[in-house]
Short mmCIF file of N, CA and C in Angstrom, two decimals:
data_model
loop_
_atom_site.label_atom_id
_atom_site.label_comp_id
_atom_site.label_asym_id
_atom_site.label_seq_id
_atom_site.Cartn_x
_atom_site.Cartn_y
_atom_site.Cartn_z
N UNK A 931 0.32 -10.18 -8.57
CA UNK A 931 -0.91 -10.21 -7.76
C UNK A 931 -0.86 -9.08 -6.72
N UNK A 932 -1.92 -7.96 -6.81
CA UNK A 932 -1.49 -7.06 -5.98
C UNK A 932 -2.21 -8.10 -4.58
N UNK A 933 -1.26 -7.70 -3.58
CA UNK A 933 -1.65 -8.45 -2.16
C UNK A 933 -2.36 -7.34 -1.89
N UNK A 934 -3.74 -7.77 -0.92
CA UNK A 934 -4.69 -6.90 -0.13
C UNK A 934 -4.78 -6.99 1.18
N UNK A 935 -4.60 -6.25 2.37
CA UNK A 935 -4.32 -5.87 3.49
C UNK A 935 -5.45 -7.30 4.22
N UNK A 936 -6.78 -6.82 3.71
CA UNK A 936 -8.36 -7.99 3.99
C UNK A 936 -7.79 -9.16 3.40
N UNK A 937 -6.87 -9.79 2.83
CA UNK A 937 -6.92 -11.25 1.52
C UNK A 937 -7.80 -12.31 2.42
N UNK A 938 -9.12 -12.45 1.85
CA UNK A 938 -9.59 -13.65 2.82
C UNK A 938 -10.61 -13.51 3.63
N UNK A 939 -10.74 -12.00 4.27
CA UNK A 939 -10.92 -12.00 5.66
C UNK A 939 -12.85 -11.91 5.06
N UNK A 940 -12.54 -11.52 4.06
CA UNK A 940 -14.25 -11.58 3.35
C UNK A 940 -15.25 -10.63 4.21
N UNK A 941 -14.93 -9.24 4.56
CA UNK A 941 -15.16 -8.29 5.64
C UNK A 941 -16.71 -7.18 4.04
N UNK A 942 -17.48 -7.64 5.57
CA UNK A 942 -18.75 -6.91 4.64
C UNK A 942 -18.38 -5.64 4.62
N UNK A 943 -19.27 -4.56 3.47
CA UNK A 943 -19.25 -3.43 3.94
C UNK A 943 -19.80 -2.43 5.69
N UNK A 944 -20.45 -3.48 6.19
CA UNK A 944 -20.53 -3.15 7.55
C UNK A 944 -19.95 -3.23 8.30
N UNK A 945 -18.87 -4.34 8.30
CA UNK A 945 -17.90 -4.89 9.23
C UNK A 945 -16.37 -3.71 8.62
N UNK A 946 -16.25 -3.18 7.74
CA UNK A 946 -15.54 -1.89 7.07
C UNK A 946 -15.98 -0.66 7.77
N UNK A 947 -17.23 -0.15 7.42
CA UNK A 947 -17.66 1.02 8.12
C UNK A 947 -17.60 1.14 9.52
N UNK A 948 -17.89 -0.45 9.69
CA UNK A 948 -17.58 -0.12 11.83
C UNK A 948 -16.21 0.24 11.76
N UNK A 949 -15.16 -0.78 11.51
CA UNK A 949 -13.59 -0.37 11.54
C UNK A 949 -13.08 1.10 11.08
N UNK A 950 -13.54 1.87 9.95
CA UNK A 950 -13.72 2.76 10.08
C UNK A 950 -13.56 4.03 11.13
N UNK A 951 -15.07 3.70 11.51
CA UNK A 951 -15.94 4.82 12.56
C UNK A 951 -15.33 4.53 13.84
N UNK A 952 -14.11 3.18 14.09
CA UNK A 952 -13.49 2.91 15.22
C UNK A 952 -11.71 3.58 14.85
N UNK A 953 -11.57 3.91 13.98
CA UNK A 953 -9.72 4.42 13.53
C UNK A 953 -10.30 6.19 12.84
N UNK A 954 -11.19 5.97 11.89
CA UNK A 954 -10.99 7.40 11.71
C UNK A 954 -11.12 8.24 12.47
N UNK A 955 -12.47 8.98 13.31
CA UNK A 955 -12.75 9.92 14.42
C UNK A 955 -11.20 9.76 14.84
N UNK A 956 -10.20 8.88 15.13
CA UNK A 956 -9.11 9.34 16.27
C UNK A 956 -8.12 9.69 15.41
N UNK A 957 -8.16 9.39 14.07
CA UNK A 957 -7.11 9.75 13.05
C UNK A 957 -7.10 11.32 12.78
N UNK A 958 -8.79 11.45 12.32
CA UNK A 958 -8.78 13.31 12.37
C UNK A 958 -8.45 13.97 13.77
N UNK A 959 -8.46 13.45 14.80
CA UNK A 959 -8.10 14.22 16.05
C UNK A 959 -6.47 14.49 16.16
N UNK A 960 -5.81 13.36 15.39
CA UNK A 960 -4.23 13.51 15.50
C UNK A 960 -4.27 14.34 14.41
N UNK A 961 -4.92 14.53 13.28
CA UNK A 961 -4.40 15.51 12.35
C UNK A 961 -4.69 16.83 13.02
N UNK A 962 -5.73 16.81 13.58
CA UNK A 962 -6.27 18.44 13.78
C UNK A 962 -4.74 18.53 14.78
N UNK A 963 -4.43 17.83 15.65
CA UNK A 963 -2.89 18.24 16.53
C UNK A 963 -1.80 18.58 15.82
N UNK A 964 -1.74 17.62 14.54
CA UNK A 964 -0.12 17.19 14.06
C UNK A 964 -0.18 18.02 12.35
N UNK A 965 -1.13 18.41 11.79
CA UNK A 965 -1.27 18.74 10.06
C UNK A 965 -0.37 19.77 10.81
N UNK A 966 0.44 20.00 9.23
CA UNK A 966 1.57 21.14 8.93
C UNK A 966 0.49 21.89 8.00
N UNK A 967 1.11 23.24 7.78
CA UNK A 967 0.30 23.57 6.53
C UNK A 967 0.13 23.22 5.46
N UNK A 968 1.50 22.58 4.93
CA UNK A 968 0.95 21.68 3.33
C UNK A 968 -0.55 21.32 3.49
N UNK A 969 -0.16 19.76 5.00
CA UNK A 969 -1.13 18.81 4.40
C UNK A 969 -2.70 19.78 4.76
N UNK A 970 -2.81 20.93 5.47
CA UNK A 970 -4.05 21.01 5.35
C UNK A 970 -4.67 21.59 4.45
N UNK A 971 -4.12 22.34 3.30
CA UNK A 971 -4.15 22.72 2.23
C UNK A 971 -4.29 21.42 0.92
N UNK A 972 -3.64 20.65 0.98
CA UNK A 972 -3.98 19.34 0.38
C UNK A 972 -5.63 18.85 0.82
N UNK A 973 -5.72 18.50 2.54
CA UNK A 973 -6.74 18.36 2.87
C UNK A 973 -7.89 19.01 1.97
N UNK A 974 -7.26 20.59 2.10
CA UNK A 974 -8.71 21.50 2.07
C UNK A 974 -9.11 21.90 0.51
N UNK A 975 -7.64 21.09 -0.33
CA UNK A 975 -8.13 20.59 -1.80
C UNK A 975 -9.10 19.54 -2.39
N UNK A 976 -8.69 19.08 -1.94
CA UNK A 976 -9.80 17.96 -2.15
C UNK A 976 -11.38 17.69 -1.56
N UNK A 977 -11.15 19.11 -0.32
CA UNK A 977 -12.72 19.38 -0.21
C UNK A 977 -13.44 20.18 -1.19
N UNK A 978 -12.51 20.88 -2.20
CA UNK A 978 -12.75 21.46 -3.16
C UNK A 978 -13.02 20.66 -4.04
N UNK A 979 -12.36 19.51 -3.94
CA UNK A 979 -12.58 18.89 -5.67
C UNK A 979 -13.93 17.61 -5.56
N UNK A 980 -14.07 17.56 -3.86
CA UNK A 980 -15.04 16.76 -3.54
C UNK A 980 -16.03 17.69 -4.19
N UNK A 981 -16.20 19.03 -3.71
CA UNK A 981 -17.84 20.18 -4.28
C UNK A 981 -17.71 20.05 -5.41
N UNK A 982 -16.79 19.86 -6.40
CA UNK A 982 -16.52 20.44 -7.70
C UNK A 982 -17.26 18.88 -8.87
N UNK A 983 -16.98 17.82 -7.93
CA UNK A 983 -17.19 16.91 -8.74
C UNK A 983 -18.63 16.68 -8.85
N UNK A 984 -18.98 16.18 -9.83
CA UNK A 984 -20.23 15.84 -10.75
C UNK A 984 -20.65 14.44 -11.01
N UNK A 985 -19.61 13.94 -11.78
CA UNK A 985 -19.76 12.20 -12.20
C UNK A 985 -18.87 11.51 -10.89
N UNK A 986 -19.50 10.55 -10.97
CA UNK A 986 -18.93 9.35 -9.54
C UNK A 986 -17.78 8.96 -9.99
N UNK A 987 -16.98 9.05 -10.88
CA UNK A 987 -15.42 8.83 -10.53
C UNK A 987 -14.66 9.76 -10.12
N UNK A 988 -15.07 10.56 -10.62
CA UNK A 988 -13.94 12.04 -10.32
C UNK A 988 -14.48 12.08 -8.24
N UNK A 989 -15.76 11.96 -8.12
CA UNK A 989 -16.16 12.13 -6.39
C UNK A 989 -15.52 10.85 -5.78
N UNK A 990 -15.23 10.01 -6.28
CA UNK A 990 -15.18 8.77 -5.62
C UNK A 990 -13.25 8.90 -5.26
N UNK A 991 -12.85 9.53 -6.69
CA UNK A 991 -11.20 9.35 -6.49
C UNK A 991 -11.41 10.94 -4.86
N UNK A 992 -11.71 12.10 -5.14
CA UNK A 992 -11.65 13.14 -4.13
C UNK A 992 -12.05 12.75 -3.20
N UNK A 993 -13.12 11.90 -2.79
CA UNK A 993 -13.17 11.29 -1.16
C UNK A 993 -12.37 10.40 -0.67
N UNK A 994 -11.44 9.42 -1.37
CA UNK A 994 -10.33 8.53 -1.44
C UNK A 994 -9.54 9.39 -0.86
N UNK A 995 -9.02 10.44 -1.90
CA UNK A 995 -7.44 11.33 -1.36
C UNK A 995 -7.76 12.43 -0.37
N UNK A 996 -9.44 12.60 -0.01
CA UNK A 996 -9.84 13.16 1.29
C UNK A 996 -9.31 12.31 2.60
N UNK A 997 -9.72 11.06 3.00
CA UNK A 997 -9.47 10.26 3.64
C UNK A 997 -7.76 10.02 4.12
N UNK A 998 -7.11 9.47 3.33
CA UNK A 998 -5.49 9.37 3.19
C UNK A 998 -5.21 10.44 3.29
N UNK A 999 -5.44 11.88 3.07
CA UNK A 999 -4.56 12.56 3.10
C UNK A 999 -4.77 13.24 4.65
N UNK A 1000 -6.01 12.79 5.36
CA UNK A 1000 -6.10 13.40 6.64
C UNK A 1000 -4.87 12.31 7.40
N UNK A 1001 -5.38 10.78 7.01
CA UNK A 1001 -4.21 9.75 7.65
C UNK A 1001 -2.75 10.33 7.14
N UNK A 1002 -2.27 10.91 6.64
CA UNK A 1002 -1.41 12.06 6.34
C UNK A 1002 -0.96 12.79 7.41
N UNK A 1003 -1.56 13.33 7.56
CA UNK A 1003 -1.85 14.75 8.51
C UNK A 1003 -1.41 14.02 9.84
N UNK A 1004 -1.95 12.85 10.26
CA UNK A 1004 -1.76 12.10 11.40
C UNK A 1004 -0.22 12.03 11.64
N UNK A 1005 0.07 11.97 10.85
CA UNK A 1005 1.75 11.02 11.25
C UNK A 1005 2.12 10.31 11.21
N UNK A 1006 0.92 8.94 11.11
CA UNK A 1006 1.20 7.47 11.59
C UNK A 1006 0.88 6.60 10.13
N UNK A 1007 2.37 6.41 9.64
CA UNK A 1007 1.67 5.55 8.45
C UNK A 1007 1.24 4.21 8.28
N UNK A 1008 0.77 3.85 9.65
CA UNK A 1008 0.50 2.49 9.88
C UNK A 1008 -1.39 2.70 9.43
N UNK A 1009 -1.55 3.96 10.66
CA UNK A 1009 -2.82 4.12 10.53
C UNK A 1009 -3.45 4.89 9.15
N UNK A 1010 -2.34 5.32 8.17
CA UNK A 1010 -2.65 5.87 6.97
C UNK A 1010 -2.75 4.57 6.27
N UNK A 1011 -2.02 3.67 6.62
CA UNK A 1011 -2.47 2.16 4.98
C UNK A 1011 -3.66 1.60 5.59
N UNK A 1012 -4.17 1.80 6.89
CA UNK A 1012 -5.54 0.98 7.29
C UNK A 1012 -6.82 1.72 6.74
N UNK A 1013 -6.52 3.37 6.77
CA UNK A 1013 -7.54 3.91 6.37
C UNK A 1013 -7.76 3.46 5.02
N UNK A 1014 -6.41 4.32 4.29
CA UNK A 1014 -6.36 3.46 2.69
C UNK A 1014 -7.04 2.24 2.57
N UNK A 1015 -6.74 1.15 2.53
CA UNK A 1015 -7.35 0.07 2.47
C UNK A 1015 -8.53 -0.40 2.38
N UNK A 1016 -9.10 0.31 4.18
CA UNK A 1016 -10.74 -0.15 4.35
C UNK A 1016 -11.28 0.98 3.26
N UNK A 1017 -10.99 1.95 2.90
CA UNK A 1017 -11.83 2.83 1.66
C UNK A 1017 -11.90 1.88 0.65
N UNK A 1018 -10.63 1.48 0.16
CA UNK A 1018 -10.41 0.60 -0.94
C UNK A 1018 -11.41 -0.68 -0.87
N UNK A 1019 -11.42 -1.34 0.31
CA UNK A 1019 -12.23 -2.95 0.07
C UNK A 1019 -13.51 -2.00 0.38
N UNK A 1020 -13.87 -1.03 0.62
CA UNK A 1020 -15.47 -0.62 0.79
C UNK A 1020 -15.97 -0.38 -1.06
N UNK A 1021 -15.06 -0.15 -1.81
CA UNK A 1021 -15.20 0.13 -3.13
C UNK A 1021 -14.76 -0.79 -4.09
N UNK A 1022 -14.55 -2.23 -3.47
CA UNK A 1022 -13.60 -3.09 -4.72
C UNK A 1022 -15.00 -3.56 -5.06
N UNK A 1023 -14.13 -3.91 -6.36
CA UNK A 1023 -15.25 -4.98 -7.59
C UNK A 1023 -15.90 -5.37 -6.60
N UNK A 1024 -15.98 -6.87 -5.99
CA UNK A 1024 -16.86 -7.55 -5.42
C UNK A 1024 -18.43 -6.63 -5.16
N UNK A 1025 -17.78 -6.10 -4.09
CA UNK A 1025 -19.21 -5.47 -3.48
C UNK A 1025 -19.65 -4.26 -4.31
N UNK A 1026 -18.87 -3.70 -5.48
CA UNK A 1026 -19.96 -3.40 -6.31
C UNK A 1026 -20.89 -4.27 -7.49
N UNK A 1027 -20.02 -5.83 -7.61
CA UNK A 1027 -21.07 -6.32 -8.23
C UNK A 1027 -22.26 -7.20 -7.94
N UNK A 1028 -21.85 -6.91 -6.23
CA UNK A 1028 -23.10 -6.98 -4.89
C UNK A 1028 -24.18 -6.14 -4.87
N UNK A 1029 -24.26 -4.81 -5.57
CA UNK A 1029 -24.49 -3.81 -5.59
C UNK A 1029 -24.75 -2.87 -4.32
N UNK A 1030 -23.84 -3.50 -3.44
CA UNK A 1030 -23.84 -2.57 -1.81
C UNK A 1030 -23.79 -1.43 -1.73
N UNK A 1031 -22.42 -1.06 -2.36
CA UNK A 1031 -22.43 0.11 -2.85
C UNK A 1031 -22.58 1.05 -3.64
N UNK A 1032 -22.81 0.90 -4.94
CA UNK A 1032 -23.81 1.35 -5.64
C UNK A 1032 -24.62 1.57 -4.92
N UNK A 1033 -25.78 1.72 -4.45
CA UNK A 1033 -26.61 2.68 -4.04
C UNK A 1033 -26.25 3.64 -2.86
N UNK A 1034 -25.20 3.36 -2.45
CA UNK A 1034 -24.21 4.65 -1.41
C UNK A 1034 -23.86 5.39 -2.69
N UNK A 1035 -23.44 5.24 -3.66
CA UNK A 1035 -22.48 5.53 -4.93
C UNK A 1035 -23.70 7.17 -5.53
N UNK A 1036 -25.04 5.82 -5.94
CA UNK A 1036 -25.71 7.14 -6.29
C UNK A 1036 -26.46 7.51 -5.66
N UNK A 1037 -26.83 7.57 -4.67
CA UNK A 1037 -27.65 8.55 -3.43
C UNK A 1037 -26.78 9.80 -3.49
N UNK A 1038 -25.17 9.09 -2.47
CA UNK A 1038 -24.04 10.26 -2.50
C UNK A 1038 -23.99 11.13 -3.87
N UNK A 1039 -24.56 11.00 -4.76
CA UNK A 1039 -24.16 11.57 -5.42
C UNK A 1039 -25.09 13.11 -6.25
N UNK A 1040 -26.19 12.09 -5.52
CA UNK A 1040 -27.53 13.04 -6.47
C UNK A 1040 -27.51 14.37 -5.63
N UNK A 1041 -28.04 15.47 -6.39
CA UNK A 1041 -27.44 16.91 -6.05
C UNK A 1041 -28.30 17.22 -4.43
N UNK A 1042 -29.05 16.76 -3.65
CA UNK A 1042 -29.15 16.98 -2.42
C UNK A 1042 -27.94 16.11 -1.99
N UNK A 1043 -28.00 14.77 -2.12
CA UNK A 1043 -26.93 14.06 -1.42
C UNK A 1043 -25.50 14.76 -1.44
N UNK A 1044 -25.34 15.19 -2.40
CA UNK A 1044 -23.89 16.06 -2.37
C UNK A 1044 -23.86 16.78 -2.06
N UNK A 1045 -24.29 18.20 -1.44
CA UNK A 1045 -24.74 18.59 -0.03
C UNK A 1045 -24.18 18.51 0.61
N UNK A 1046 -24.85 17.34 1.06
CA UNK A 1046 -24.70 16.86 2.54
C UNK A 1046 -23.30 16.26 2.62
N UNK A 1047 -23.19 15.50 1.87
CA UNK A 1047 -21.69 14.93 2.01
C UNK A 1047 -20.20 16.02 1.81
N UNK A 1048 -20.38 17.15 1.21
CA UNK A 1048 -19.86 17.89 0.83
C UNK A 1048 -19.70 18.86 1.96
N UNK A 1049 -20.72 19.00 2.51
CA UNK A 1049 -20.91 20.03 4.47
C UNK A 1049 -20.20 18.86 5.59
N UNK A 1050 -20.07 17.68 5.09
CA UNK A 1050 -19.96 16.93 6.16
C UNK A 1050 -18.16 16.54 5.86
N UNK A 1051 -17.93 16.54 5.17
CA UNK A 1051 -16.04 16.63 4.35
C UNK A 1051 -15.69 18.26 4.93
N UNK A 1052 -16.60 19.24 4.56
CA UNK A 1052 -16.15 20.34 5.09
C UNK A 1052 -16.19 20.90 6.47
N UNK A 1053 -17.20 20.19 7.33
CA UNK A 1053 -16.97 20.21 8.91
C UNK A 1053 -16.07 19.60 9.69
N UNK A 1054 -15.67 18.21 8.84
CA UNK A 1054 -14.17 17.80 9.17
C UNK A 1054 -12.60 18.71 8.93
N UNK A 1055 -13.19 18.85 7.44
CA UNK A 1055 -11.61 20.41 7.36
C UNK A 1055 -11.72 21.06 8.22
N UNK A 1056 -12.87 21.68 8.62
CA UNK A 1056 -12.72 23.40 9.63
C UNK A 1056 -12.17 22.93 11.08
N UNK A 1057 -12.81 21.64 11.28
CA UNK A 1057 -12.52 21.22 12.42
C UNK A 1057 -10.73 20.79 12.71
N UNK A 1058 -10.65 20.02 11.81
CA UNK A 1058 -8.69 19.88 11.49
C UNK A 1058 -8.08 21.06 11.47
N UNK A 1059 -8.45 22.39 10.63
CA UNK A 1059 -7.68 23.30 10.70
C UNK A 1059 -7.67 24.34 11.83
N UNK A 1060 -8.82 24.14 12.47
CA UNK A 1060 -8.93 24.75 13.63
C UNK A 1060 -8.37 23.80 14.72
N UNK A 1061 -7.82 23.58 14.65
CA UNK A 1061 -6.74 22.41 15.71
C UNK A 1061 -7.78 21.96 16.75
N UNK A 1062 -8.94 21.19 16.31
CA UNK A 1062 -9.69 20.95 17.49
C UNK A 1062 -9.84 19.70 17.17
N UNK A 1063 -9.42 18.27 18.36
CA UNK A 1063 -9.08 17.19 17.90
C UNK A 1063 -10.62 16.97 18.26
N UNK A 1064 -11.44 17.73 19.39
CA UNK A 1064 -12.60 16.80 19.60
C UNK A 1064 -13.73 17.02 18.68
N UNK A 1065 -14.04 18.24 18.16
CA UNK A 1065 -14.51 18.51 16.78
C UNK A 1065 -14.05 17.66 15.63
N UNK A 1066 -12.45 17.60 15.48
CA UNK A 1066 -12.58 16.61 14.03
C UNK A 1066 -13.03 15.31 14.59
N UNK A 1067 -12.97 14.21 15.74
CA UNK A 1067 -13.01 13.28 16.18
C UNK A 1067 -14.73 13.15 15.60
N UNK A 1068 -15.44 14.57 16.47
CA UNK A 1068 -17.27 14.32 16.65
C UNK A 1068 -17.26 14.30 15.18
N UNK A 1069 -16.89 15.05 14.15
CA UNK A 1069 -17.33 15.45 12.48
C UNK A 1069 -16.83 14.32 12.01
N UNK A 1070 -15.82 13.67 11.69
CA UNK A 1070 -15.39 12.47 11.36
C UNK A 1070 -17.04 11.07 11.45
N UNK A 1071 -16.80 11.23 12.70
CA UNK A 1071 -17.85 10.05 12.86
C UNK A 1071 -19.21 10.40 12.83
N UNK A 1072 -19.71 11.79 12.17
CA UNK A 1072 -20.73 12.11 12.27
C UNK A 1072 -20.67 11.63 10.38
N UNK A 1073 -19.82 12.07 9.83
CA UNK A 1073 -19.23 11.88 8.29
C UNK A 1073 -20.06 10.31 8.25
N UNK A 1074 -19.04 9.36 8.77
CA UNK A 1074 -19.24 7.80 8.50
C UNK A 1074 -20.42 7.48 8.82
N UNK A 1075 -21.26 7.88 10.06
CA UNK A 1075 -22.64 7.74 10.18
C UNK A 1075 -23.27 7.66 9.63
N UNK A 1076 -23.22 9.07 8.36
CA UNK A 1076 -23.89 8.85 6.96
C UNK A 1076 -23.72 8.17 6.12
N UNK A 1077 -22.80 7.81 5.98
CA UNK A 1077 -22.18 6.85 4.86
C UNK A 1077 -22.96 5.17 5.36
N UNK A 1078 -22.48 5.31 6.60
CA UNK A 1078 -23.53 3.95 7.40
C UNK A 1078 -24.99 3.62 7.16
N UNK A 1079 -25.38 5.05 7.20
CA UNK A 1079 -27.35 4.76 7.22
C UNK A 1079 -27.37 4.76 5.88
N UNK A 1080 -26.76 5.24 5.04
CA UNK A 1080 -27.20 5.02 3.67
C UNK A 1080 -26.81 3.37 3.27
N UNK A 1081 -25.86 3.21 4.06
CA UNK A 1081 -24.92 1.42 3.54
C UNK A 1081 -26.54 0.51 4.35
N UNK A 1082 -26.93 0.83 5.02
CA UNK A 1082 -28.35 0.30 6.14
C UNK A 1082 -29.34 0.41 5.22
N UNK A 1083 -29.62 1.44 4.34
CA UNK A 1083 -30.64 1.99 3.49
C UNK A 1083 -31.44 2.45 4.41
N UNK A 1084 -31.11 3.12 4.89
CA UNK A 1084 -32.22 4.10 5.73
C UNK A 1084 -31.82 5.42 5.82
N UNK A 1085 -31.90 6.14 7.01
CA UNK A 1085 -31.21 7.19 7.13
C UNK A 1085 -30.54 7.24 8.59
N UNK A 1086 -30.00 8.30 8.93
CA UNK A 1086 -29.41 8.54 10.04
C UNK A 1086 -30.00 7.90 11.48
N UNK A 1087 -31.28 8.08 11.28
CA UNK A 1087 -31.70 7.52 12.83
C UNK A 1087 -31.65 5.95 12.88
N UNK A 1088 -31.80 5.67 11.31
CA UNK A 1088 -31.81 3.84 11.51
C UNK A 1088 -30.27 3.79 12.55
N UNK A 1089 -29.43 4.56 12.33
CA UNK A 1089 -27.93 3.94 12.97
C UNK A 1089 -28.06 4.00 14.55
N UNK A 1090 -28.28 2.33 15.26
CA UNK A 1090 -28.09 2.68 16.98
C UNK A 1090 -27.71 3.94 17.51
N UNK A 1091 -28.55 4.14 17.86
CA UNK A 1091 -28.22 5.26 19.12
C UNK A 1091 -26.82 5.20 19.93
N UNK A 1092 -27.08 3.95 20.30
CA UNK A 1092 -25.52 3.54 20.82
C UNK A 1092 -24.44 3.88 20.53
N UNK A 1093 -24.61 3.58 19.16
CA UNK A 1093 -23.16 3.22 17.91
C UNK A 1093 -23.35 4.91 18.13
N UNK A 1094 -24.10 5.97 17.51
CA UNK A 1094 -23.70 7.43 17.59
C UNK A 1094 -23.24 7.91 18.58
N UNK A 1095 -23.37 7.22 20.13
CA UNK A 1095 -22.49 8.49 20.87
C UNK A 1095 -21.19 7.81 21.55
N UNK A 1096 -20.33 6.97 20.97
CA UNK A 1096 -19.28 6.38 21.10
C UNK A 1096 -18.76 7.02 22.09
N UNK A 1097 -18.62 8.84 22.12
CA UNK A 1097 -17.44 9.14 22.21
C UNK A 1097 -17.54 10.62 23.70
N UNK A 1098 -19.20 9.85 24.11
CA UNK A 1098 -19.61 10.89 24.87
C UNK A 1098 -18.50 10.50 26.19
#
């Protein structure tokens, strides 16, 4: 039985994306401090293979090893299995046969949506490799925002005002 970090906790995809948008922004800020060159080259692979991909598995595995490999970069492998994880229960069976995500799945995917998601993976790299923790922190949570209004079915402005400037 693989054990799951959530077993139980029955955590919506909203109650994921908040946890999220509350650990990542500070996870890319320790990478933009702490990445060696490997990992930002790893990083800045998989922003490649994020543009490159076409069908939703091949995008879905490159935004996975986008994610972990910035919790990588961090140092902290406590905060690398939390990121892991909440990606993971945002994508398990259940809530795709909820169809929650599925429609994050193919929005993200259709050739404007990939775009955007693809500028928004790559404003996080520039920002990590340019050692600027408050840039990856703002791009990070500007990233999940989107991922949020689409999980809302709306767009960006549906997401509180509030919830966007966390970090003023």
């Amino acid at each position: 039985a693989n054990h799951r970090l959530f077993e139980g906790v029955g955590s919506s995809p909203l109650e994921l994306i908040a946890a999220r948008r509350t650990i990542e922004p500070e996870v890319a800020a320790l990478a933009a401090q702490l990445a060696t060159a490997e990992e930002l080259a790893a990083i800045a692979e998989t922003v490649a293979l994020i543009a490159a991909a076409q069908d939703t598995p091949a995008h879905r595995a490159a935004d996975h090893k986008f994610h972990v490999r910035i919790g990588h970069a961090s140092h902290n492998n406590i905060l690398t299995a939390i990121v892991d994880e909440c990606w993971a229960e945002m994508y398990s069976p259940m809530f795709e046969r909820m169809g929650a995500i599925t429609g994050l799945i193919v929005s993200r995917c259709s050739p404007q949506k990939r775009d955007v998601t693809v500028a928004e993976h790559e404003a996080v790299y520039r920002a990590i490799a340019a050692r600027d923790p408050a840039a990856a922190r703002a791009a990070m949570d500007a990233h999940l925002i989107g991922v949020e209004a689409i999980l809302v079915g709306g767009d960006v402005a549906d997401v509180p005002v509030r919830a966007r400037h966390r970090h003023v």
